[in-house]
Amino acid sequence: MPEKNKKYWEFKAKVQDEADLYLYIEIASWGAGYAAHSAQSFKRELDALGEIKTLNVYINSPGGDVFEGNAIYNILSRKAKKCAVNVYVDGLAASIASVIAMAGTKIIMPNNAMMMIHNAWCVTWGNSGELREAAEMLDKVNLTIRQAYLNKAGDVLEQDALITLMDEESWLTAQECLDYGLCDEVIGEKQVAAKFDPALLKNFKNAPTEFFTLRPDGAREDPEDKRHEPAEKPAAQLDHAAEKERLLLEIDFT
C-alpha cells in the first residue's frame, strides 16, 4: 500500500513554458475534501502551472485505483489538446498506469521498459445477486479501459486482439507496444530506481519473475544474503475432512 497521505504525483516546473510530471508510485487517493491527495488536487496543481507548451510525464508505476487513474487520464487528455504531452514509460506502466500513459500526444518507451494491460478486478463479498452486480460493474469498467487504449491505438490494434491481450494479462515489451500502437517511439534503455515496492506486483498472475528480485530502492536482492536463513519447516498435514467441515460452518446463510 502507498504511504498514507503521500501524493502519487510530483510536478516540477523546468522553464517558463515546460513542466515535468512524475508518477512513480501506485495510484491511490488519500483524505477527503479540499486537502485530499486526489485527482481534484492533482488538477489544481496542473492548473497552477499556467499556460505551458510542453508537459513531460514520467511513469514508473504498478497501477492502482481505476477510477482515480481514469480521472487522471481524462485530465491529461484535455491538457493534450492545449499543449504537447510527452509520456515516458521509465520502467513500468502497469494496469491503470498504462491507461494514464495513453493520454500522451507522444508515448516514448526505453527498450528495457514494459507495459502491462489487463482486465479490472476487485475484492468483494455478498450473495449471488451482489456478486453478479460486481461482475457486471467490472465489465463496464473494462469497457472504459479498453476505450482508452483504442483511442490511442485503434488504427493499429483491433478490438478483438485488445480483448485477448487484456484477458491474458499481457506484459508487453517496448517493441511490442510499438507494434500494437500503444507507444510511438522506442529509445535506448534507461536505469530507473523503483519507487514502489515490487511486492505489489504479486497480485498479477503473469508478472515477470525478475520484478520480485527488486528492492524498493531499485537494487536487486542477492540470493546469497539468505544463505544463513533457516530452512522452512514442512507444512503440517491438514485433516481435510475437519477443514471442510470448519469452512462449511463459517458460511453465512442468512
PDB file of C-alpha atoms in Angstrom:
ATOM      1  CA  MET A   1       0.000   0.000   0.000  1.00  0.00           C
ATOM      2  CA  PRO A   2       1.190   3.543  -0.644  1.00  0.00           C
ATOM      3  CA  GLU A   3       2.407   5.607   2.269  1.00  0.00           C
ATOM      4  CA  LYS A   4      -0.605   7.299   3.825  1.00  0.00           C
ATOM      5  CA  ASN A   5      -1.084  10.960   2.900  1.00  0.00           C
ATOM      6  CA  LYS A   6       1.627  10.708   0.237  1.00  0.00           C
ATOM      7  CA  LYS A   7       0.804  12.122  -3.177  1.00  0.00           C
ATOM      8  CA  TYR A   8       1.258   9.748  -6.087  1.00  0.00           C
ATOM      9  CA  TRP A   9       2.411  12.583  -8.349  1.00  0.00           C
ATOM     10  CA  GLU A  10       5.021  15.325  -8.382  1.00  0.00           C
ATOM     11  CA  PHE A  11       5.088  18.353 -10.667  1.00  0.00           C
ATOM     12  CA  LYS A  12       8.336  20.152 -11.453  1.00  0.00           C
ATOM     13  CA  ALA A  13       8.471  23.353 -13.484  1.00  0.00           C
ATOM     14  CA  LYS A  14      11.555  23.310 -15.728  1.00  0.00           C
ATOM     15  CA  VAL A  15      11.294  26.517 -17.706  1.00  0.00           C
ATOM     16  CA  GLN A  16       8.591  29.070 -18.285  1.00  0.00           C
ATOM     17  CA  ASP A  17       6.665  27.074 -20.871  1.00  0.00           C
ATOM     18  CA  GLU A  18       7.586  23.486 -19.911  1.00  0.00           C
ATOM     19  CA  ALA A  19       6.970  21.257 -16.886  1.00  0.00           C
ATOM     20  CA  ASP A  20       7.586  17.691 -15.727  1.00  0.00           C
ATOM     21  CA  LEU A  21       5.181  15.310 -14.018  1.00  0.00           C
ATOM     22  CA  TYR A  22       6.382  12.197 -12.190  1.00  0.00           C
ATOM     23  CA  LEU A  23       4.053   9.262 -11.480  1.00  0.00           C
ATOM     24  CA  TYR A  24       6.458   6.976  -9.685  1.00  0.00           C
ATOM     25  CA  ILE A  25       4.327   5.107  -7.147  1.00  0.00           C
ATOM     26  CA  GLU A  26       0.966   3.361  -7.089  1.00  0.00           C
ATOM     27  CA  ILE A  27      -2.088   5.434  -7.995  1.00  0.00           C
ATOM     28  CA  ALA A  28      -4.256   5.972  -4.907  1.00  0.00           C
ATOM     29  CA  SER A  29      -6.049   8.935  -3.341  1.00  0.00           C
ATOM     30  CA  TRP A  30      -5.910   9.866   0.339  1.00  0.00           C
ATOM     31  CA  GLY A  31      -8.043  12.054   2.554  1.00  0.00           C
ATOM     32  CA  ALA A  32     -11.175  13.994   1.777  1.00  0.00           C
ATOM     33  CA  GLY A  33     -12.267  17.486   0.908  1.00  0.00           C
ATOM     34  CA  TYR A  34     -10.093  20.300  -0.370  1.00  0.00           C
ATOM     35  CA  ALA A  35      -6.901  18.921   1.180  1.00  0.00           C
ATOM     36  CA  ALA A  36      -7.267  15.434  -0.286  1.00  0.00           C
ATOM     37  CA  HIS A  37      -4.476  13.951  -2.364  1.00  0.00           C
ATOM     38  CA  SER A  38      -6.683  13.030  -5.286  1.00  0.00           C
ATOM     39  CA  ALA A  39      -7.499  13.883  -8.879  1.00  0.00           C
ATOM     40  CA  GLN A  40      -9.017  17.123  -7.583  1.00  0.00           C
ATOM     41  CA  SER A  41      -5.786  18.390  -6.037  1.00  0.00           C
ATOM     42  CA  PHE A  42      -3.840  16.952  -8.989  1.00  0.00           C
ATOM     43  CA  LYS A  43      -5.849  19.200 -11.312  1.00  0.00           C
ATOM     44  CA  ARG A  44      -5.279  22.232  -9.080  1.00  0.00           C
ATOM     45  CA  GLU A  45      -1.517  21.732  -9.276  1.00  0.00           C
ATOM     46  CA  LEU A  46      -1.656  21.207 -13.033  1.00  0.00           C
ATOM     47  CA  ASP A  47      -3.725  24.368 -13.500  1.00  0.00           C
ATOM     48  CA  ALA A  48      -1.266  26.282 -11.315  1.00  0.00           C
ATOM     49  CA  LEU A  49       1.439  25.672 -13.924  1.00  0.00           C
ATOM     50  CA  GLY A  50      -0.360  28.141 -16.152  1.00  0.00           C
ATOM     51  CA  GLU A  51      -0.038  28.171 -19.918  1.00  0.00           C
ATOM     52  CA  ILE A  52       2.715  25.755 -20.887  1.00  0.00           C
ATOM     53  CA  LYS A  53       3.712  24.395 -24.265  1.00  0.00           C
ATOM     54  CA  THR A  54       5.050  21.021 -23.125  1.00  0.00           C
ATOM     55  CA  LEU A  55       4.265  18.655 -20.267  1.00  0.00           C
ATOM     56  CA  ASN A  56       6.648  15.712 -19.866  1.00  0.00           C
ATOM     57  CA  VAL A  57       5.074  12.812 -17.957  1.00  0.00           C
ATOM     58  CA  TYR A  58       7.395  10.170 -16.479  1.00  0.00           C
ATOM     59  CA  ILE A  59       5.762   6.904 -15.374  1.00  0.00           C
ATOM     60  CA  ASN A  60       7.080   4.043 -13.267  1.00  0.00           C
ATOM     61  CA  SER A  61       4.028   2.642 -11.515  1.00  0.00           C
ATOM     62  CA  PRO A  62       2.330  -0.705 -10.818  1.00  0.00           C
ATOM     63  CA  GLY A  63      -1.118   0.872 -11.224  1.00  0.00           C
ATOM     64  CA  GLY A  64      -3.736   1.355  -8.540  1.00  0.00           C
ATOM     65  CA  ASP A  65      -7.251   2.755  -8.240  1.00  0.00           C
ATOM     66  CA  VAL A  66      -9.014   2.507 -11.595  1.00  0.00           C
ATOM     67  CA  PHE A  67     -11.395   5.446 -11.099  1.00  0.00           C
ATOM     68  CA  GLU A  68      -8.652   7.713  -9.804  1.00  0.00           C
ATOM     69  CA  GLY A  69      -6.495   6.668 -12.743  1.00  0.00           C
ATOM     70  CA  ASN A  70      -9.283   7.259 -15.248  1.00  0.00           C
ATOM     71  CA  ALA A  71      -9.722  10.768 -13.857  1.00  0.00           C
ATOM     72  CA  ILE A  72      -6.004  11.494 -14.322  1.00  0.00           C
ATOM     73  CA  TYR A  73      -6.179  10.079 -17.857  1.00  0.00           C
ATOM     74  CA  ASN A  74      -9.070  12.393 -18.724  1.00  0.00           C
ATOM     75  CA  ILE A  75      -7.400  15.436 -17.145  1.00  0.00           C
ATOM     76  CA  LEU A  76      -4.205  14.826 -19.116  1.00  0.00           C
ATOM     77  CA  SER A  77      -6.162  14.093 -22.308  1.00  0.00           C
ATOM     78  CA  ARG A  78      -7.785  17.514 -22.072  1.00  0.00           C
ATOM     79  CA  LYS A  79      -4.380  19.061 -21.424  1.00  0.00           C
ATOM     80  CA  ALA A  80      -3.062  17.322 -24.538  1.00  0.00           C
ATOM     81  CA  LYS A  81      -5.477  19.413 -26.611  1.00  0.00           C
ATOM     82  CA  LYS A  82      -3.758  22.579 -25.374  1.00  0.00           C
ATOM     83  CA  CYS A  83      -0.096  21.552 -25.280  1.00  0.00           C
ATOM     84  CA  ALA A  84       2.241  18.692 -26.114  1.00  0.00           C
ATOM     85  CA  VAL A  85       2.048  15.900 -23.536  1.00  0.00           C
ATOM     86  CA  ASN A  86       5.074  13.627 -23.871  1.00  0.00           C
ATOM     87  CA  VAL A  87       4.754  10.405 -21.871  1.00  0.00           C
ATOM     88  CA  TYR A  88       7.898   8.469 -20.950  1.00  0.00           C
ATOM     89  CA  VAL A  89       7.477   4.962 -19.531  1.00  0.00           C
ATOM     90  CA  ASP A  90      10.663   4.970 -17.490  1.00  0.00           C
ATOM     91  CA  GLY A  91      10.335   1.449 -16.123  1.00  0.00           C
ATOM     92  CA  LEU A  92       6.843   0.012 -15.838  1.00  0.00           C
ATOM     93  CA  ALA A  93       3.383   1.278 -16.692  1.00  0.00           C
ATOM     94  CA  ALA A  94       1.114  -1.450 -15.337  1.00  0.00           C
ATOM     95  CA  SER A  95      -2.639  -1.690 -15.020  1.00  0.00           C
ATOM     96  CA  ILE A  96      -4.264   1.761 -14.689  1.00  0.00           C
ATOM     97  CA  ALA A  97      -0.843   3.417 -15.067  1.00  0.00           C
ATOM     98  CA  SER A  98      -0.804   2.125 -18.648  1.00  0.00           C
ATOM     99  CA  VAL A  99      -4.186   3.782 -19.209  1.00  0.00           C
ATOM    100  CA  ILE A 100      -2.812   7.107 -17.951  1.00  0.00           C
ATOM    101  CA  ALA A 101       0.047   6.729 -20.435  1.00  0.00           C
ATOM    102  CA  MET A 102      -2.470   6.681 -23.284  1.00  0.00           C
ATOM    103  CA  ALA A 103      -3.192  10.380 -22.655  1.00  0.00           C
ATOM    104  CA  GLY A 104       0.112  11.344 -24.221  1.00  0.00           C
ATOM    105  CA  THR A 105       0.292  13.027 -27.587  1.00  0.00           C
ATOM    106  CA  LYS A 106       3.518  11.034 -27.843  1.00  0.00           C
ATOM    107  CA  ILE A 107       4.462   7.938 -25.825  1.00  0.00           C
ATOM    108  CA  ILE A 108       8.153   7.066 -25.575  1.00  0.00           C
ATOM    109  CA  MET A 109       9.495   3.841 -24.070  1.00  0.00           C
ATOM    110  CA  PRO A 110      13.113   2.857 -23.436  1.00  0.00           C
ATOM    111  CA  ASN A 111      13.810  -0.587 -24.850  1.00  0.00           C
ATOM    112  CA  ASN A 112      14.023  -2.055 -21.330  1.00  0.00           C
ATOM    113  CA  ALA A 113      10.648  -0.670 -20.175  1.00  0.00           C
ATOM    114  CA  MET A 114       7.400  -2.630 -20.043  1.00  0.00           C
ATOM    115  CA  MET A 115       3.674  -2.052 -20.088  1.00  0.00           C
ATOM    116  CA  MET A 116       1.055  -4.358 -18.592  1.00  0.00           C
ATOM    117  CA  ILE A 117      -2.596  -4.356 -19.614  1.00  0.00           C
ATOM    118  CA  HIS A 118      -5.326  -6.494 -18.089  1.00  0.00           C
ATOM    119  CA  ASN A 119      -8.971  -6.578 -17.062  1.00  0.00           C
ATOM    120  CA  ALA A 120     -10.087  -4.767 -13.937  1.00  0.00           C
ATOM    121  CA  TRP A 121     -10.546  -6.840 -10.797  1.00  0.00           C
ATOM    122  CA  CYS A 122     -11.846  -6.266  -7.310  1.00  0.00           C
ATOM    123  CA  VAL A 123     -12.335  -7.924  -3.947  1.00  0.00           C
ATOM    124  CA  THR A 124     -15.969  -8.277  -2.973  1.00  0.00           C
ATOM    125  CA  TRP A 125     -18.397 -10.394  -0.985  1.00  0.00           C
ATOM    126  CA  GLY A 126     -22.128 -10.919  -0.739  1.00  0.00           C
ATOM    127  CA  ASN A 127     -24.893 -13.103  -2.070  1.00  0.00           C
ATOM    128  CA  SER A 128     -25.154 -14.384  -5.630  1.00  0.00           C
ATOM    129  CA  GLY A 129     -27.042 -11.312  -6.831  1.00  0.00           C
ATOM    130  CA  GLU A 130     -24.493  -8.947  -5.339  1.00  0.00           C
ATOM    131  CA  LEU A 131     -21.633 -10.905  -6.887  1.00  0.00           C
ATOM    132  CA  ARG A 132     -23.311 -10.743 -10.300  1.00  0.00           C
ATOM    133  CA  GLU A 133     -23.680  -6.982  -9.880  1.00  0.00           C
ATOM    134  CA  ALA A 134     -19.965  -6.724  -9.109  1.00  0.00           C
ATOM    135  CA  ALA A 135     -19.134  -8.755 -12.224  1.00  0.00           C
ATOM    136  CA  GLU A 136     -21.353  -6.527 -14.358  1.00  0.00           C
ATOM    137  CA  MET A 137     -19.662  -3.444 -12.942  1.00  0.00           C
ATOM    138  CA  LEU A 138     -16.236  -4.880 -13.786  1.00  0.00           C
ATOM    139  CA  ASP A 139     -17.423  -5.495 -17.352  1.00  0.00           C
ATOM    140  CA  LYS A 140     -18.392  -1.822 -17.612  1.00  0.00           C
ATOM    141  CA  VAL A 141     -15.053  -0.718 -16.170  1.00  0.00           C
ATOM    142  CA  ASN A 142     -13.267  -2.907 -18.711  1.00  0.00           C
ATOM    143  CA  LEU A 143     -15.118  -1.080 -21.485  1.00  0.00           C
ATOM    144  CA  THR A 144     -13.781   2.265 -20.257  1.00  0.00           C
ATOM    145  CA  ILE A 145     -10.240   0.909 -20.014  1.00  0.00           C
ATOM    146  CA  ARG A 146     -10.468  -0.650 -23.459  1.00  0.00           C
ATOM    147  CA  GLN A 147     -11.627   2.622 -24.981  1.00  0.00           C
ATOM    148  CA  ALA A 148      -8.572   4.468 -23.667  1.00  0.00           C
ATOM    149  CA  TYR A 149      -6.283   2.003 -25.457  1.00  0.00           C
ATOM    150  CA  LEU A 150      -8.350   2.185 -28.634  1.00  0.00           C
ATOM    151  CA  ASN A 151      -8.322   5.988 -28.570  1.00  0.00           C
ATOM    152  CA  LYS A 152      -4.552   5.743 -28.902  1.00  0.00           C
ATOM    153  CA  ALA A 153      -4.000   2.581 -30.912  1.00  0.00           C
ATOM    154  CA  GLY A 154      -7.309   1.961 -32.683  1.00  0.00           C
ATOM    155  CA  ASP A 155      -5.771   2.468 -36.116  1.00  0.00           C
ATOM    156  CA  VAL A 156      -3.371  -0.427 -35.473  1.00  0.00           C
ATOM    157  CA  LEU A 157      -4.869  -2.559 -32.716  1.00  0.00           C
ATOM    158  CA  GLU A 158      -8.186  -4.275 -33.409  1.00  0.00           C
ATOM    159  CA  GLN A 159     -10.683  -4.533 -30.579  1.00  0.00           C
ATOM    160  CA  ASP A 160     -10.778  -8.346 -30.584  1.00  0.00           C
ATOM    161  CA  ALA A 161      -6.992  -8.507 -30.311  1.00  0.00           C
ATOM    162  CA  LEU A 162      -7.076  -5.983 -27.469  1.00  0.00           C
ATOM    163  CA  ILE A 163      -9.701  -8.011 -25.606  1.00  0.00           C
ATOM    164  CA  THR A 164      -7.453 -11.071 -25.850  1.00  0.00           C
ATOM    165  CA  LEU A 165      -4.449  -9.128 -24.582  1.00  0.00           C
ATOM    166  CA  MET A 166      -6.426  -7.853 -21.609  1.00  0.00           C
ATOM    167  CA  ASP A 167      -7.928 -11.279 -20.863  1.00  0.00           C
ATOM    168  CA  GLU A 168      -4.434 -12.779 -20.740  1.00  0.00           C
ATOM    169  CA  GLU A 169      -2.882 -10.047 -18.535  1.00  0.00           C
ATOM    170  CA  SER A 170      -0.238  -9.160 -21.096  1.00  0.00           C
ATOM    171  CA  TRP A 171       3.218  -7.874 -20.130  1.00  0.00           C
ATOM    172  CA  LEU A 172       4.422  -6.074 -23.223  1.00  0.00           C
ATOM    173  CA  THR A 173       7.930  -5.047 -24.166  1.00  0.00           C
ATOM    174  CA  ALA A 174       8.561  -1.627 -25.647  1.00  0.00           C
ATOM    175  CA  GLN A 175       8.797  -3.135 -29.127  1.00  0.00           C
ATOM    176  CA  GLU A 176       5.512  -4.992 -28.674  1.00  0.00           C
ATOM    177  CA  CYS A 177       3.867  -1.760 -27.544  1.00  0.00           C
ATOM    178  CA  LEU A 178       5.201  -0.059 -30.661  1.00  0.00           C
ATOM    179  CA  ASP A 179       3.867  -2.871 -32.852  1.00  0.00           C
ATOM    180  CA  TYR A 180       0.429  -2.651 -31.209  1.00  0.00           C
ATOM    181  CA  GLY A 181       0.330   1.142 -31.455  1.00  0.00           C
ATOM    182  CA  LEU A 182       0.479   1.583 -27.679  1.00  0.00           C
ATOM    183  CA  CYS A 183       3.623   3.700 -27.911  1.00  0.00           C
ATOM    184  CA  ASP A 184       5.128   5.911 -30.590  1.00  0.00           C
ATOM    185  CA  GLU A 185       8.865   5.563 -30.134  1.00  0.00           C
ATOM    186  CA  VAL A 186      11.387   3.151 -28.610  1.00  0.00           C
ATOM    187  CA  ILE A 187      14.656   4.609 -27.364  1.00  0.00           C
ATOM    188  CA  GLY A 188      17.784   3.310 -25.613  1.00  0.00           C
ATOM    189  CA  GLU A 189      17.476   1.749 -22.190  1.00  0.00           C
ATOM    190  CA  LYS A 190      17.204   3.814 -19.033  1.00  0.00           C
ATOM    191  CA  GLN A 191      18.124   2.817 -15.494  1.00  0.00           C
ATOM    192  CA  VAL A 192      15.438   3.840 -13.001  1.00  0.00           C
ATOM    193  CA  ALA A 193      15.320   3.112  -9.280  1.00  0.00           C
ATOM    194  CA  ALA A 194      11.981   1.646  -8.261  1.00  0.00           C
ATOM    195  CA  LYS A 195       9.846   3.978  -6.162  1.00  0.00           C
ATOM    196  CA  PHE A 196       7.214   1.356  -5.373  1.00  0.00           C
ATOM    197  CA  ASP A 197       7.500  -1.957  -3.567  1.00  0.00           C
ATOM    198  CA  PRO A 198       7.809  -4.726  -6.206  1.00  0.00           C
ATOM    199  CA  ALA A 199       5.847  -6.971  -3.825  1.00  0.00           C
ATOM    200  CA  LEU A 200       2.771  -5.074  -5.034  1.00  0.00           C
ATOM    201  CA  LEU A 201       3.088  -6.986  -8.306  1.00  0.00           C
ATOM    202  CA  LYS A 202       2.473 -10.351  -6.643  1.00  0.00           C
ATOM    203  CA  ASN A 203      -1.266  -9.933  -7.257  1.00  0.00           C
ATOM    204  CA  PHE A 204      -0.666 -10.136 -11.009  1.00  0.00           C
ATOM    205  CA  LYS A 205      -0.599 -13.669 -12.363  1.00  0.00           C
ATOM    206  CA  ASN A 206       1.934 -13.132 -15.165  1.00  0.00           C
ATOM    207  CA  ALA A 207       4.386 -10.642 -13.650  1.00  0.00           C
ATOM    208  CA  PRO A 208       7.947 -11.374 -14.865  1.00  0.00           C
ATOM    209  CA  THR A 209       9.931 -13.042 -12.094  1.00  0.00           C
ATOM    210  CA  GLU A 210      12.770 -10.522 -12.286  1.00  0.00           C
ATOM    211  CA  PHE A 211      10.497  -7.882 -10.749  1.00  0.00           C
ATOM    212  CA  PHE A 212      10.425  -9.835  -7.499  1.00  0.00           C
ATOM    213  CA  THR A 213      14.200  -9.590  -7.068  1.00  0.00           C
ATOM    214  CA  LEU A 214      13.961  -5.797  -6.899  1.00  0.00           C
ATOM    215  CA  ARG A 215      14.033  -3.999  -3.573  1.00  0.00           C
ATOM    216  CA  PRO A 216      12.091  -0.730  -3.182  1.00  0.00           C
ATOM    217  CA  ASP A 217      15.388   1.183  -3.537  1.00  0.00           C
ATOM    218  CA  GLY A 218      15.807  -0.229  -7.049  1.00  0.00           C
ATOM    219  CA  ALA A 219      18.633  -2.625  -6.130  1.00  0.00           C
ATOM    220  CA  ARG A 220      18.358  -6.348  -6.708  1.00  0.00           C
ATOM    221  CA  GLU A 221      18.310  -8.840  -3.884  1.00  0.00           C
ATOM    222  CA  ASP A 222      21.360 -11.056  -3.615  1.00  0.00           C
ATOM    223  CA  PRO A 223      20.275 -14.678  -3.125  1.00  0.00           C
ATOM    224  CA  GLU A 224      23.461 -15.144  -1.072  1.00  0.00           C
ATOM    225  CA  ASP A 225      22.005 -12.773   1.536  1.00  0.00           C
ATOM    226  CA  LYS A 226      19.613 -15.555   2.524  1.00  0.00           C
ATOM    227  CA  ARG A 227      22.185 -18.339   2.743  1.00  0.00           C
ATOM    228  CA  HIS A 228      22.184 -18.305   6.555  1.00  0.00           C
ATOM    229  CA  GLU A 229      18.422 -18.279   6.931  1.00  0.00           C
ATOM    230  CA  PRO A 230      16.990 -21.493   8.420  1.00  0.00           C
ATOM    231  CA  ALA A 231      15.218 -23.804   6.032  1.00  0.00           C
ATOM    232  CA  GLU A 232      11.449 -23.612   6.050  1.00  0.00           C
ATOM    233  CA  LYS A 233       9.703 -26.236   8.101  1.00  0.00           C
ATOM    234  CA  PRO A 234       7.445 -28.604   6.157  1.00  0.00           C
ATOM    235  CA  ALA A 235       3.801 -27.595   6.247  1.00  0.00           C
ATOM    236  CA  ALA A 236       1.661 -29.505   8.713  1.00  0.00           C
ATOM    237  CA  GLN A 237      -0.646 -32.121   7.239  1.00  0.00           C
ATOM    238  CA  LEU A 238      -4.247 -30.941   7.168  1.00  0.00           C
ATOM    239  CA  ASP A 239      -7.174 -33.005   8.300  1.00  0.00           C
ATOM    240  CA  HIS A 240      -9.100 -32.307   5.103  1.00  0.00           C
ATOM    241  CA  ALA A 241     -12.433 -33.601   6.398  1.00  0.00           C
ATOM    242  CA  ALA A 242     -12.207 -31.412   9.503  1.00  0.00           C
ATOM    243  CA  GLU A 243     -11.101 -28.422   7.431  1.00  0.00           C
ATOM    244  CA  LYS A 244     -14.041 -28.863   5.061  1.00  0.00           C
ATOM    245  CA  GLU A 245     -16.470 -29.028   7.985  1.00  0.00           C
ATOM    246  CA  ARG A 246     -14.931 -25.879   9.511  1.00  0.00           C
ATOM    247  CA  LEU A 247     -15.301 -23.951   6.260  1.00  0.00           C
ATOM    248  CA  LEU A 248     -18.910 -25.033   5.861  1.00  0.00           C
ATOM    249  CA  LEU A 249     -19.710 -23.837   9.356  1.00  0.00           C
ATOM    250  CA  GLU A 250     -18.214 -20.433   8.568  1.00  0.00           C
ATOM    251  CA  ILE A 251     -20.511 -19.809   5.593  1.00  0.00           C
ATOM    252  CA  ASP A 252     -23.204 -17.274   6.443  1.00  0.00           C
ATOM    253  CA  PHE A 253     -26.517 -18.448   5.012  1.00  0.00           C
ATOM    254  CA  THR A 254     -28.512 -15.529   6.418  1.00  0.00           C
TER     255      THR A 254
END
